[in-house]
Short mmCIF file of C-alpha atoms in Angstrom, two decimals:
data_model
loop_
_atom_site.label_atom_id
_atom_site.label_comp_id
_atom_site.label_asym_id
_atom_site.label_seq_id
_atom_site.Cartn_x
_atom_site.Cartn_y
_atom_site.Cartn_z
CA MET A 856 2.22 16.05 27.28
CA VAL A 857 5.41 13.95 28.07
CA LEU A 858 8.55 14.78 30.14
CA ALA A 859 11.88 14.29 28.32
CA HIS A 860 13.81 14.42 31.64
CA PRO A 861 11.27 13.66 34.50
CA TYR A 862 14.10 13.32 37.11
CA TRP A 863 14.48 16.99 37.31
CA LEU A 864 11.16 17.17 39.15
CA LEU A 865 12.89 15.65 42.24
CA LEU A 866 14.25 19.29 42.83
CA VAL A 867 10.62 20.16 43.98
CA LEU A 868 11.51 18.19 47.07
CA LEU A 869 13.96 20.92 48.23
CA VAL A 870 11.31 23.57 48.21
CA PRO A 871 10.39 23.07 52.07
CA VAL A 872 13.99 23.54 53.09
CA PRO A 873 14.34 27.14 53.11
CA TRP A 874 10.89 27.41 54.85
CA LEU A 875 12.13 25.20 57.64
CA LEU A 876 15.56 26.99 57.92
CA LEU A 877 13.98 30.55 57.98
CA ARG A 878 11.32 29.43 60.60
CA ARG A 879 14.02 27.82 62.82
CA LYS A 880 16.11 31.16 62.76
CA GLY A 881 12.90 33.24 63.42
CA TYR A 882 12.98 35.13 60.23
CA LEU A 883 9.38 34.35 59.34
CA GLY A 884 7.94 36.77 62.19
CA HIS A 885 4.67 38.27 62.70
CA SER A 886 3.43 41.84 63.08
CA ASP A 887 0.84 43.28 65.34
CA VAL A 888 -1.46 43.98 62.53
CA HIS A 889 -4.02 41.14 61.95
CA LEU A 890 -6.74 40.38 59.21
CA THR A 891 -10.18 39.51 60.05
CA ASN A 892 -9.24 35.77 59.50
CA GLY A 893 -6.62 35.90 62.05
CA ILE A 894 -3.78 35.81 59.62
CA SER A 895 -1.20 38.56 60.21
CA ALA A 896 -0.84 41.12 57.30
CA GLY A 897 2.83 41.37 58.24
CA ALA A 898 3.33 37.63 58.04
CA ILE A 899 1.93 37.58 54.70
CA LEU A 900 4.17 40.39 53.48
CA TYR A 901 7.29 38.88 54.86
CA ARG A 902 6.60 35.58 53.45
CA LEU A 903 5.74 36.94 49.99
CA PRO A 904 9.31 36.78 48.43
CA LEU A 905 9.83 33.30 49.66
CA VAL A 906 6.44 32.21 48.13
CA LEU A 907 7.27 33.90 44.84
CA LEU A 908 10.85 32.28 44.91
CA SER A 909 9.40 28.96 45.82
CA ILE A 910 6.91 28.97 42.80
CA SER A 911 9.65 30.23 40.58
CA PHE A 912 11.97 27.22 41.74
CA VAL A 913 9.06 24.71 41.08
CA LEU A 914 8.41 26.29 37.61
CA LEU A 915 12.14 25.93 36.89
CA SER A 916 12.12 22.27 37.90
CA VAL A 917 9.34 21.55 35.53
CA ALA A 918 10.98 23.63 32.53
CA LEU A 919 14.30 21.54 33.23
CA ALA A 920 12.23 18.31 33.06
CA ARG A 921 11.34 19.49 29.30
CA PRO A 922 7.67 19.02 28.93
CA GLN A 923 6.98 17.96 25.22
CA ARG A 924 3.86 17.72 23.29
CA LEU A 925 3.76 14.30 21.44
CA HIS A 926 2.36 13.98 18.03
CA VAL A 927 2.02 10.58 16.74
CA GLU A 928 2.29 10.63 12.77
CA SER A 929 1.55 7.37 10.72
CA GLU A 930 2.17 6.93 7.23
CA GLN A 931 0.79 4.13 4.86
CA THR A 932 2.91 2.66 2.16
CA ILE A 933 0.63 0.70 -0.31
CA LYS A 934 2.64 -2.05 -1.91
CA ALA A 935 0.69 -2.43 -5.10
CA ARG A 936 0.63 -5.54 -7.44
CA ASP A 937 1.70 -6.28 -11.08
CA ILE A 938 -1.02 -8.20 -12.57
CA MET A 939 -0.75 -9.54 -16.09
CA ILE A 940 -3.98 -11.13 -17.64
CA ALA A 941 -3.44 -13.44 -20.65
CA VAL A 942 -6.52 -14.06 -22.77
CA ASP A 943 -6.93 -16.96 -25.06
CA ILE A 944 -8.41 -15.95 -28.37
CA SER A 945 -7.80 -19.23 -30.23
CA GLY A 946 -10.70 -20.71 -32.36
CA SER A 947 -11.85 -22.77 -29.59
CA MET A 948 -12.64 -19.83 -27.50
CA ALA A 949 -15.65 -19.30 -30.13
CA SER A 950 -17.29 -22.36 -28.57
CA PRO A 951 -20.74 -21.70 -26.88
CA PHE A 952 -20.61 -20.70 -23.13
CA GLN A 953 -23.55 -21.63 -21.06
CA GLY A 954 -26.03 -18.95 -19.84
CA GLN A 955 -26.70 -15.42 -20.66
CA ILE A 956 -23.88 -12.83 -20.23
CA PRO A 957 -25.18 -9.94 -18.26
CA GLU A 958 -24.37 -6.25 -19.07
CA LEU A 959 -21.30 -5.06 -17.31
CA GLU A 960 -21.93 -2.39 -14.59
CA LYS A 961 -21.13 1.01 -15.93
CA ASP A 962 -18.86 3.63 -14.27
CA PRO A 963 -18.79 7.09 -15.75
CA GLU A 964 -15.27 7.55 -14.72
CA LEU A 965 -13.93 4.67 -16.83
CA ASP A 966 -15.41 6.49 -19.96
CA LYS A 967 -14.41 10.11 -18.86
CA GLU A 968 -12.36 12.05 -21.57
CA LEU A 969 -11.86 8.86 -23.57
CA PRO A 970 -12.47 8.89 -27.43
CA PRO A 971 -15.78 7.27 -28.64
CA ARG A 972 -15.54 3.33 -29.16
CA PRO A 973 -15.39 2.36 -32.78
CA PRO A 974 -18.12 0.06 -33.98
CA LYS A 975 -17.15 -3.69 -33.25
CA LYS A 976 -16.33 -5.95 -36.14
CA PRO A 977 -18.67 -8.74 -37.11
CA ARG A 978 -17.97 -12.02 -35.34
CA PRO A 979 -17.15 -14.96 -37.36
CA GLY A 980 -20.21 -16.83 -38.16
CA GLN A 981 -22.58 -14.32 -36.48
CA PRO A 982 -24.29 -11.26 -37.72
CA PRO A 983 -22.95 -7.96 -36.28
CA GLU A 984 -26.11 -7.60 -33.99
CA ALA A 985 -25.59 -10.97 -32.47
CA LYS A 986 -25.03 -10.95 -28.60
CA GLY A 987 -22.56 -13.05 -26.65
CA GLY A 988 -22.76 -16.53 -25.70
CA ARG A 989 -19.24 -17.71 -26.55
CA ARG A 990 -16.36 -18.51 -24.29
CA ILE A 991 -14.42 -15.44 -25.34
CA ASP A 992 -17.37 -13.27 -24.67
CA ALA A 993 -17.48 -14.52 -21.02
CA ALA A 994 -13.91 -14.08 -20.56
CA GLN A 995 -13.86 -10.57 -21.82
CA TRP A 996 -16.84 -9.81 -19.55
CA ALA A 997 -14.96 -11.28 -16.55
CA VAL A 998 -11.75 -9.50 -17.24
CA LEU A 999 -13.45 -6.06 -17.64
CA ALA A 1000 -15.29 -6.64 -14.38
CA PHE A 1001 -12.07 -7.40 -12.64
CA ILE A 1002 -10.45 -4.20 -14.07
CA ARG A 1003 -13.49 -2.25 -13.04
CA ASP A 1004 -13.16 -3.70 -9.54
CA ARG A 1005 -9.54 -2.75 -9.46
CA TRP A 1006 -10.53 0.69 -10.51
CA LEU A 1007 -12.99 1.10 -7.77
CA ALA A 1008 -10.68 -0.15 -5.08
CA ALA A 1009 -7.95 2.32 -6.03
CA ALA A 1010 -5.24 0.19 -4.44
CA GLY A 1011 -2.56 1.26 -7.01
CA ASP A 1012 -2.34 -2.04 -8.84
CA ARG A 1013 -0.83 -2.04 -12.31
CA VAL A 1014 -2.53 -4.24 -14.84
CA GLY A 1015 -1.61 -5.26 -18.23
CA ILE A 1016 -3.37 -7.50 -20.90
CA ILE A 1017 -1.86 -10.16 -23.24
CA VAL A 1018 -3.91 -11.89 -25.84
CA PHE A 1019 -2.58 -15.13 -27.46
CA ASP A 1020 -3.45 -17.83 -29.84
CA HIS A 1021 -0.42 -19.71 -31.51
CA ALA A 1022 1.61 -16.60 -30.44
CA PRO A 1023 1.16 -13.92 -27.78
CA TYR A 1024 0.16 -10.35 -28.63
CA TYR A 1025 0.46 -7.30 -26.27
CA SER A 1026 -2.89 -5.78 -26.08
CA TRP A 1027 -1.68 -3.19 -23.43
CA PRO A 1028 1.40 -3.03 -21.23
CA LEU A 1029 1.44 -2.74 -17.36
CA THR A 1030 0.10 0.53 -16.39
CA HIS A 1031 -1.75 2.43 -13.43
CA ASP A 1032 -4.04 3.75 -16.11
CA LEU A 1033 -6.97 1.31 -15.74
CA ARG A 1034 -9.05 3.31 -17.79
CA GLN A 1035 -6.98 2.63 -20.99
CA ILE A 1036 -6.72 -1.06 -19.80
CA TYR A 1037 -10.50 -1.16 -19.61
CA ARG A 1038 -10.69 0.20 -23.12
CA LYS A 1039 -8.37 -2.31 -24.60
CA GLY A 1040 -10.17 -5.12 -22.72
CA GLU A 1041 -13.25 -4.33 -24.75
CA PHE A 1042 -11.49 -5.62 -27.92
CA VAL A 1043 -9.59 -8.55 -26.83
CA GLU A 1044 -11.77 -10.75 -29.21
CA GLU A 1045 -10.78 -8.97 -32.27
CA GLY A 1046 -8.89 -11.49 -34.54
CA LEU A 1047 -10.28 -14.57 -32.87
CA GLY A 1048 -8.83 -17.63 -34.56
CA GLY A 1049 -5.75 -19.94 -34.67
CA GLY A 1050 -4.64 -22.54 -32.47
CA THR A 1051 -3.57 -22.49 -28.80
CA ASN A 1052 0.05 -22.51 -27.89
CA PHE A 1053 1.14 -22.43 -24.15
CA GLY A 1054 4.91 -22.56 -24.92
CA ASP A 1055 5.79 -25.63 -27.02
CA LEU A 1056 6.42 -23.23 -29.75
CA LYS A 1057 8.30 -20.52 -28.00
CA PRO A 1058 7.26 -17.98 -27.12
CA GLY A 1059 3.90 -18.63 -25.33
CA PRO A 1060 1.83 -16.40 -23.13
CA LEU A 1061 3.96 -17.36 -20.04
CA ASP A 1062 7.19 -16.47 -21.85
CA ALA A 1063 5.52 -13.05 -22.85
CA ALA A 1064 4.43 -12.40 -19.46
CA ALA A 1065 7.79 -13.16 -17.86
CA ASP A 1066 9.59 -10.87 -20.28
CA HIS A 1067 7.16 -8.07 -19.75
CA PHE A 1068 7.56 -8.52 -15.83
CA ASP A 1069 11.31 -8.40 -16.54
CA GLU A 1070 11.04 -5.14 -18.59
CA LEU A 1071 8.28 -3.10 -16.85
CA GLY A 1072 7.59 -4.91 -13.50
CA LYS A 1073 7.99 -2.83 -10.42
CA SER A 1074 6.37 -4.73 -7.67
CA ALA A 1075 7.56 -7.71 -5.74
CA THR A 1076 3.99 -9.18 -6.14
CA LYS A 1077 3.80 -10.62 -9.70
CA VAL A 1078 0.66 -12.29 -10.86
CA LEU A 1079 -0.36 -14.04 -13.93
CA ILE A 1080 -3.97 -14.85 -14.68
CA LEU A 1081 -4.48 -17.15 -17.61
CA VAL A 1082 -8.03 -17.14 -19.11
CA THR A 1083 -8.28 -20.09 -21.46
CA ASP A 1084 -10.19 -23.14 -22.34
CA GLY A 1085 -6.90 -25.06 -21.90
CA GLU A 1086 -6.96 -27.17 -25.15
CA ASP A 1087 -3.14 -27.50 -25.96
CA ASN A 1088 -0.44 -30.00 -24.92
CA ILE A 1089 2.52 -29.02 -22.89
CA SER A 1090 5.54 -31.35 -23.29
CA SER A 1091 7.72 -32.38 -20.29
CA SER A 1092 10.68 -30.21 -21.42
CA THR A 1093 8.27 -27.19 -21.98
CA ALA A 1094 6.72 -27.55 -18.60
CA GLU A 1095 10.30 -27.77 -16.82
CA ARG A 1096 11.30 -24.64 -18.83
CA LEU A 1097 8.19 -22.70 -17.85
CA ARG A 1098 8.48 -23.89 -14.32
CA ASP A 1099 11.92 -22.55 -14.15
CA LEU A 1100 10.70 -19.35 -15.77
CA LEU A 1101 7.98 -18.66 -13.25
CA SER A 1102 9.83 -19.74 -10.02
CA SER A 1103 12.88 -17.52 -10.73
CA ARG A 1104 11.02 -14.48 -11.15
CA GLY A 1105 8.34 -15.21 -8.31
CA ILE A 1106 5.42 -15.12 -10.61
CA ARG A 1107 2.28 -16.73 -9.28
CA LEU A 1108 0.04 -18.46 -11.75
CA TYR A 1109 -3.65 -18.73 -11.79
CA VAL A 1110 -6.01 -20.19 -14.44
CA ILE A 1111 -9.47 -19.34 -15.15
CA HIS A 1112 -10.62 -22.36 -17.26
CA VAL A 1113 -13.81 -21.50 -19.32
CA GLY A 1114 -13.92 -24.96 -21.18
CA GLU A 1115 -15.85 -28.04 -20.33
CA LYS A 1116 -15.59 -28.99 -16.56
CA ASP A 1117 -15.56 -32.71 -17.34
CA LYS A 1118 -12.11 -32.43 -19.14
CA GLN A 1119 -9.90 -33.72 -16.20
CA ASP A 1120 -6.52 -34.34 -18.09
CA LEU A 1121 -5.58 -31.07 -19.45
CA ASP A 1122 -1.91 -30.14 -19.33
CA ILE A 1123 -2.25 -26.40 -18.26
CA ILE A 1124 -4.35 -27.45 -15.48
CA ARG A 1125 -2.04 -30.08 -14.15
CA PHE A 1126 0.94 -27.61 -14.70
CA THR A 1127 -0.55 -24.98 -12.92
CA GLU A 1128 -1.36 -27.10 -9.72
CA GLU A 1129 2.09 -28.59 -9.76
CA MET A 1130 3.30 -24.95 -9.62
CA GLY A 1131 1.21 -24.33 -6.63
CA GLY A 1132 -1.23 -22.22 -8.42
CA LYS A 1133 -5.08 -22.38 -8.29
CA VAL A 1134 -7.27 -23.40 -11.14
CA PHE A 1135 -10.92 -22.14 -11.42
CA ARG A 1136 -13.20 -24.31 -13.61
CA VAL A 1137 -16.18 -22.20 -14.56
CA ASP A 1138 -19.05 -22.56 -16.73
CA ASN A 1139 -21.07 -19.45 -15.86
CA THR A 1140 -20.54 -15.81 -15.38
CA ALA A 1141 -21.11 -16.03 -11.60
CA GLU A 1142 -18.33 -18.47 -11.18
CA LEU A 1143 -16.12 -16.45 -13.50
CA ARG A 1144 -16.39 -13.33 -11.56
CA ALA A 1145 -15.98 -15.23 -8.20
CA GLY A 1146 -12.82 -16.78 -9.61
CA PHE A 1147 -11.16 -13.44 -10.21
CA LYS A 1148 -12.48 -12.07 -6.94
CA THR A 1149 -10.91 -15.11 -5.07
CA ILE A 1150 -7.58 -14.38 -6.87
CA ASP A 1151 -7.85 -10.78 -5.71
CA GLU A 1152 -8.34 -11.83 -2.05
CA MET A 1153 -5.67 -14.57 -2.19
CA GLU A 1154 -3.16 -11.83 -3.52
CA ARG A 1155 -4.00 -9.13 -1.15
CA THR A 1156 -2.24 -5.63 -1.50
CA VAL A 1157 0.25 -5.33 1.31
CA ILE A 1158 -0.11 -2.15 3.40
CA SER A 1159 2.83 -1.32 5.65
CA VAL A 1160 2.19 1.43 8.20
CA THR A 1161 5.18 3.43 9.49
CA VAL A 1162 4.45 5.18 12.96
CA SER A 1163 6.73 8.06 13.87
CA ASN A 1164 6.55 10.30 16.94
CA ARG A 1165 7.36 14.03 16.76
CA HIS A 1166 7.91 15.89 19.95
CA GLU A 1167 7.27 19.72 20.24
CA GLU A 1168 9.12 21.50 23.03
CA ALA A 1169 6.70 23.00 25.55
CA PHE A 1170 9.19 24.26 28.25
CA TRP A 1171 9.42 27.87 27.30
CA PRO A 1172 6.26 28.81 29.04
CA PHE A 1173 7.40 27.23 32.34
CA ALA A 1174 10.96 28.77 32.03
CA LEU A 1175 9.51 32.22 31.34
CA ALA A 1176 7.08 31.93 34.13
CA ALA A 1177 9.93 31.13 36.46
CA ALA A 1178 12.00 33.91 35.45
CA LEU A 1179 9.11 36.18 36.02
CA PHE A 1180 8.30 34.81 39.55
CA PHE A 1181 11.91 35.04 40.48
CA LEU A 1182 12.14 38.72 39.39
CA PHE A 1183 8.85 39.39 41.38
CA GLY A 1184 10.53 37.62 44.36
CA VAL A 1185 13.62 39.53 44.47
CA ALA A 1186 11.86 42.74 43.91
CA ALA A 1187 9.51 41.99 46.72
CA ALA A 1188 12.35 41.01 48.93
CA SER A 1189 14.22 44.30 48.12
CA VAL A 1190 11.15 46.42 49.02
CA ILE A 1191 10.40 44.58 52.45
CA HIS A 1192 13.87 44.70 53.47
CA ASN A 1193 14.13 48.42 52.62
CA GLN A 1194 11.44 49.29 54.77
#
């Protein structure tokens, strides 16, 4: 409970004034009838109107001070991110990847009401029943795990997928429907082949992502995650063009490098670091997933909290009580003075 105009409570200081005046003039007399406790019944009777009027005055002072019930209301606004994942499906991504690729954790909600999956096409050079073991398989596993984590977090992020080799292909545009993105991510390896092109032959995956952000982007936070083995040259003129492209749109670039760690002089890695982005060199699934989680932590969803105060007036009971005590006091005074 709060008071909108607390200074009205100063009126309570005036309550003793009429008591002092009446006592000085002898209006607060005593009768000859006494109660067992020594207090005159007549004194109580003659003082009753003033008591009631004094209580009325106090209640009126409180009502004028306008007591209010304070309700604090907070509202969270989640500023979600737009995240494009560009997956390299060039021929070099068929190279072996160290370690066994584990089964992805399942979530029944991700498959809810979706059509059954069609059988996967045979992979080049492998029988249909062969399992994982390639760079593209590890990349696909990490992308799906990342989308699953975004689904479970329910942070409102929009995710899109681009696959590319010598040219970019949209697998699925930016959307809140992560179940569909998850489904499309299961087939990013289809059509594996061709060479890698980061932009010397326009458009590359960075061009496609920038155009996509321009067309469908809604968030101020734009993140591009490039999953590649990084085996392509980037000329100085292309690097300058891509630098301007990303900087002008505020796109933050991250690279998950699934190639050989000892290859230090890769153009895409050097370009990303010059842009202030981060490169994750990985050669096992644990490092792959850790790379995606680190990106998620570095690009935290922004949550703004708006706090508002709502005041509910509570002076009416005091005003009503003041009116009632006033009427009782006037009535009591009328009865006593007519006796």
